[in-house]
Coordinates of C-alpha atoms in Angstrom, one line a residue:
X24 CA -12.4 -0.4 25.6
X25 CA -12.6 -2.2 22.5
X26 CA -13.8 -6.5 22.3
X27 CA -14.4 -6.3 18.4
X28 CA -12.1 -6.7 15.3
X29 CA -13.6 -5.8 12.6
X30 CA -10.6 -7.0 10.4
X31 CA -9.7 -10.6 9.9
X32 CA -8.0 -13.0 7.0
X33 CA -7.7 -16.3 7.4
X34 CA -6.2 -19.1 5.2
X35 CA -8.8 -18.2 2.5
X36 CA -6.8 -14.9 1.9
X37 CA -4.1 -15.5 -0.3
X38 CA -1.2 -13.7 2.9
X39 CA -2.8 -16.3 5.1
X40 CA -1.4 -19.5 6.6
X41 CA -3.9 -19.6 9.8
X42 CA -6.8 -22.0 9.4
X43 CA -10.1 -19.9 10.2
X44 CA -10.9 -21.7 13.7
X45 CA -7.5 -20.8 14.4
X46 CA -7.6 -16.9 14.7
X47 CA -11.4 -17.8 16.0
X48 CA -10.2 -19.9 19.1
X49 CA -7.9 -17.3 19.9
X50 CA -9.9 -14.3 20.1
X51 CA -12.3 -16.2 22.0
X52 CA -9.3 -17.0 24.9
X53 CA -8.3 -12.8 23.9
X54 CA -12.2 -12.5 25.9
X55 CA -13.5 -10.4 22.7
X56 CA -17.3 -10.1 22.4
X57 CA -17.5 -10.7 18.6
X58 CA -15.2 -10.3 15.0
X59 CA -15.7 -10.9 11.7
X60 CA -13.5 -12.3 9.2
X61 CA -13.3 -10.9 6.2
X62 CA -10.6 -12.4 3.3
X63 CA -9.9 -10.8 0.7
X64 CA -11.1 -10.7 -2.9
X65 CA -9.0 -8.8 -5.3
X66 CA -10.6 -9.9 -8.9
X67 CA -7.9 -10.6 -11.7
X68 CA -4.6 -9.3 -8.9
X69 CA -1.9 -9.3 -11.1
X70 CA 0.1 -12.4 -9.8
X71 CA 4.0 -11.8 -9.1
X72 CA 4.5 -13.9 -6.2
X73 CA 3.0 -18.0 -6.8
X74 CA -0.1 -19.0 -5.3
X75 CA -0.7 -15.0 -4.5
X76 CA -4.0 -14.4 -6.6
X77 CA -6.2 -13.1 -3.5
X78 CA -9.0 -15.3 -5.3
X79 CA -11.4 -16.2 -2.8
X80 CA -13.9 -19.6 -3.1
X81 CA -16.3 -17.5 -1.7
X82 CA -19.1 -20.7 -1.3
X83 CA -16.6 -22.4 0.3
X84 CA -15.4 -20.1 2.5
X85 CA -19.2 -19.5 4.4
X86 CA -19.2 -23.2 4.7
X87 CA -16.1 -23.2 6.0
X88 CA -17.5 -20.1 8.7
X89 CA -21.3 -21.0 9.0
X90 CA -19.4 -24.4 10.6
X91 CA -17.3 -23.0 12.3
X92 CA -19.9 -20.9 13.8
X93 CA -22.5 -23.9 14.8
X94 CA -19.5 -25.0 16.7
X95 CA -17.9 -21.5 18.5
X96 CA -20.9 -19.6 17.9
X97 CA -22.0 -20.0 22.1
X98 CA -19.0 -17.9 22.8
X99 CA -18.1 -16.0 20.8
X100 CA -20.6 -13.8 18.4
X101 CA -18.8 -14.6 15.2
X102 CA -19.2 -12.3 11.8
X103 CA -18.6 -12.6 8.0
X104 CA -17.2 -10.4 5.8
X105 CA -15.4 -9.5 2.6
X106 CA -12.5 -7.0 1.8
X107 CA -12.5 -6.0 -1.9
X108 CA -9.8 -4.6 -3.7
X109 CA -11.3 -2.1 -5.4
X110 CA -9.7 -1.3 -9.2
X111 CA -11.7 1.0 -11.9
X112 CA -11.6 -2.2 -14.3
X113 CA -13.7 -4.5 -12.5
X114 CA -15.9 -2.2 -11.7
X115 CA -18.9 -4.5 -13.7
X116 CA -17.7 -7.7 -11.8
X117 CA -17.8 -5.6 -8.0
X118 CA -21.3 -4.9 -8.6
X119 CA -22.7 -8.6 -9.6
X120 CA -20.6 -10.4 -7.1
X121 CA -22.5 -7.8 -4.9
X122 CA -25.6 -8.2 -6.5
X123 CA -25.0 -12.5 -6.2
X124 CA -23.0 -12.6 -2.3
X125 CA -24.0 -9.2 -0.7
X126 CA -26.6 -10.0 0.9
X127 CA -24.6 -13.1 2.4
X128 CA -22.1 -10.9 4.7
X129 CA -22.5 -8.7 7.5
X130 CA -19.5 -6.6 6.5
X131 CA -18.7 -5.9 3.1
X132 CA -14.0 -3.4 3.4
X133 CA -13.2 -2.2 0.2
X134 CA -9.9 -0.9 -0.2
X135 CA -7.2 0.0 -2.9
X136 CA -4.1 -2.7 -3.2
X137 CA -3.2 -1.9 -6.6
X138 CA -2.8 0.9 -7.9
X139 CA -1.6 1.5 -11.9
X140 CA -0.5 -2.2 -11.6
X141 CA 1.4 -3.2 -8.8
X142 CA 0.6 -3.2 -4.6
X143 CA 2.8 -0.3 -3.0
X144 CA 4.2 -3.2 -0.5
X145 CA 6.1 -4.3 -3.7
X146 CA 9.1 -2.3 -3.6
X147 CA 8.8 -1.8 -7.7
X148 CA 5.9 0.8 -6.7
X149 CA 8.0 3.9 -4.5
X150 CA 10.5 2.8 -7.5
X151 CA 8.6 4.2 -10.1
X152 CA 8.9 8.0 -8.1
X153 CA 12.0 10.2 -7.6
X154 CA 10.0 11.4 -4.6
X155 CA 8.1 8.7 -2.1
X156 CA 6.1 11.4 -1.5
X157 CA 4.7 11.1 -5.2
X158 CA 4.4 7.8 -4.9
X159 CA 1.5 8.5 -1.7
X160 CA -0.4 11.4 -3.8
X161 CA -1.0 9.3 -6.7
X162 CA -2.4 6.5 -4.2
X163 CA -4.5 8.8 -2.4
X164 CA -5.9 9.9 -5.8
X165 CA -6.3 6.2 -7.3
X166 CA -8.1 5.8 -3.5
X167 CA -10.6 8.6 -5.2
X168 CA -10.7 7.4 -8.1
X169 CA -11.7 3.8 -6.5
X170 CA -14.9 5.4 -4.7
X171 CA -16.0 7.3 -7.9
X172 CA -16.6 4.1 -9.5
X173 CA -18.0 1.9 -6.5
X174 CA -19.1 2.3 -3.8
X175 CA -20.6 -0.2 -2.2
X176 CA -19.4 -0.9 0.7
X177 CA -19.8 -0.9 4.2
X178 CA -16.2 0.6 5.1
X179 CA -13.0 1.9 3.6
X180 CA -10.8 0.0 4.3
X181 CA -7.1 1.2 5.2
X182 CA -7.1 5.2 3.9
X183 CA -3.1 5.8 4.0
X184 CA -2.0 2.1 3.4
X185 CA 0.6 2.7 1.7
X186 CA 2.7 4.8 3.9
X187 CA 3.3 1.1 5.3
X188 CA 5.3 1.0 2.6
X189 CA 7.1 4.1 1.3
X190 CA 11.4 3.8 1.5
X191 CA 11.1 5.9 5.0
X192 CA 7.9 4.4 6.2
X193 CA 5.7 7.6 7.5
X194 CA 8.9 8.8 9.5
X195 CA 8.2 11.9 6.5
X196 CA 4.5 11.4 6.3
X197 CA 2.7 14.9 6.7
X198 CA -1.2 14.3 6.2
X199 CA -2.2 17.9 5.2
X200 CA 0.8 17.8 2.1
X201 CA -2.9 16.0 0.5
X202 CA -5.4 17.0 2.5
X203 CA -6.7 18.2 -0.5
X204 CA -7.3 14.8 -2.0
X205 CA -7.9 12.8 1.0
X206 CA -10.5 15.9 2.1
X207 CA -12.7 14.8 -0.6
X208 CA -12.5 11.0 -0.5
X209 CA -13.7 12.2 3.7
X210 CA -16.8 14.0 1.8
X211 CA -16.8 11.3 -0.3
X212 CA -17.5 8.8 2.3
X213 CA -20.1 10.7 4.2
X214 CA -22.1 11.4 1.9
X215 CA -22.6 8.1 1.0
X216 CA -22.4 6.8 4.5
X217 CA -19.6 4.9 4.2
X218 CA -17.6 3.8 7.6
X219 CA -14.5 5.1 7.7
X220 CA -11.7 2.4 9.3
X221 CA -9.0 2.4 11.8
X222 CA -6.8 -0.5 11.2
X223 CA -4.5 -0.4 13.6
X224 CA -1.6 -2.9 11.5
X225 CA 0.7 -0.1 10.9
X226 CA 1.7 -0.4 14.4
X227 CA 2.4 -3.7 13.8
X228 CA 4.1 -2.1 10.9
X229 CA 6.8 -0.1 13.3
X230 CA 4.8 3.2 13.0
X231 CA 4.3 5.8 14.9
X232 CA 1.1 6.1 14.0
X233 CA -1.7 3.4 12.5
X234 CA -3.8 3.7 9.8
X235 CA -5.2 6.6 8.9
X236 CA -2.5 8.7 10.5
X237 CA -4.5 11.0 13.8
X238 CA -4.2 14.0 11.3
X239 CA -6.8 12.1 8.4
X240 CA -9.3 10.5 12.0
X241 CA -9.4 14.7 13.0
X242 CA -9.6 15.7 10.0
X243 CA -13.1 13.4 9.5
X244 CA -14.3 14.3 12.8
X245 CA -13.9 17.7 11.9
X246 CA -16.2 17.8 9.2
X247 CA -19.0 15.5 10.8
X248 CA -17.8 12.2 10.7
X249 CA -19.2 9.9 13.2
X250 CA -19.3 5.7 10.8
X251 CA -15.8 4.1 12.1
X252 CA -15.3 0.6 12.5
X253 CA -12.1 -1.4 13.4
X254 CA -10.1 -3.5 12.6
X255 CA -5.9 -5.1 12.9
X256 CA -6.2 -6.6 9.4
X257 CA -4.8 -9.5 11.0
X258 CA -2.9 -11.9 9.3
X259 CA -2.0 -14.5 12.4
X260 CA -4.3 -15.5 15.5
X261 CA -1.3 -13.0 17.4
X262 CA -2.0 -10.4 15.4
X263 CA -6.2 -10.3 16.7
X264 CA -6.9 -6.8 18.2
X265 CA -3.3 -5.5 17.6
X266 CA -2.4 -2.7 20.1
X267 CA -5.9 -2.1 20.6
X268 CA -5.1 -0.1 23.6
X269 CA -3.3 2.5 22.0
X270 CA -5.5 2.8 19.9
X271 CA -8.1 3.0 21.8
X272 CA -6.7 6.7 23.5
X273 CA -6.2 7.3 19.5
X274 CA -9.4 7.5 19.2
X275 CA -10.5 9.3 22.1
X276 CA -7.6 11.7 21.1
X277 CA -9.0 12.2 17.6
X278 CA -12.3 13.2 19.4
X279 CA -14.2 9.6 18.8
X280 CA -16.4 8.3 21.6
X281 CA -18.5 5.3 19.6
X282 CA -17.1 3.0 16.7
X283 CA -19.4 1.0 14.2
X284 CA -20.2 -2.6 14.3
X285 CA -21.7 -4.6 11.4
X286 CA -23.9 -7.5 11.9
X287 CA -26.2 -8.3 8.2
X288 CA -24.8 -4.5 6.1
X289 CA -26.2 -2.4 9.5
X290 CA -24.4 -0.2 11.5
X291 CA -24.1 -1.0 15.3
X292 CA -22.3 2.7 17.1
X293 CA -20.5 1.6 20.3
X294 CA -19.5 3.6 23.1
X295 CA -15.3 3.6 22.8

């Protein structure tokens, strides 16, 4: 049974209004053994909506976490992380950030949110392509490009995230159409000891599969991939541990018996 959630956001992320304390209190109510808060930091995010700059005041963030850990640390194992948005132009900035704060985090997720200046969340992203499959291919290609410029992360977030916002979501999504790129990504993760994230938010958005799709999970396992982190990508208390029972079934079907939990940037294998 999955009793940890390693991908959660609070109001330190531009896209959440939930105080960190509220996320912790709900996780305790749900009976989780541990959670990791992983608020967004997307440097140089192209702001379209006011206030959505995805800047993280890291010092204030860590200070608030420490305060709450003192309050609730006897009731739940609290861990702190960050979800870093990766873009080719950020190589030096990301390296400097990790040099400064990396030892302070338990867990670092690296994710692709911006491709060619746009987040797939924005309708304009897929609007640039006549075929939504081309938009998906470009997103996956960007993932590989980003891994080639920055690999100082513990887990690679929501590998096929862009499918959440495709015009037909995952109705026509066939991962094998992209295995040439996906295989290269998975090989890169395995070679560098970076975990693959299993993110259940896709289920919340009405998709048939989580991120990544079960066919990608099976591919990763067949290639020898073992490091797998689990997160709901929750931005509200009601999102915590979203559909984890179904997620556990998916992971077992894909051939996994363990998942990975990070503390002080070191992974521990936890039995499903």
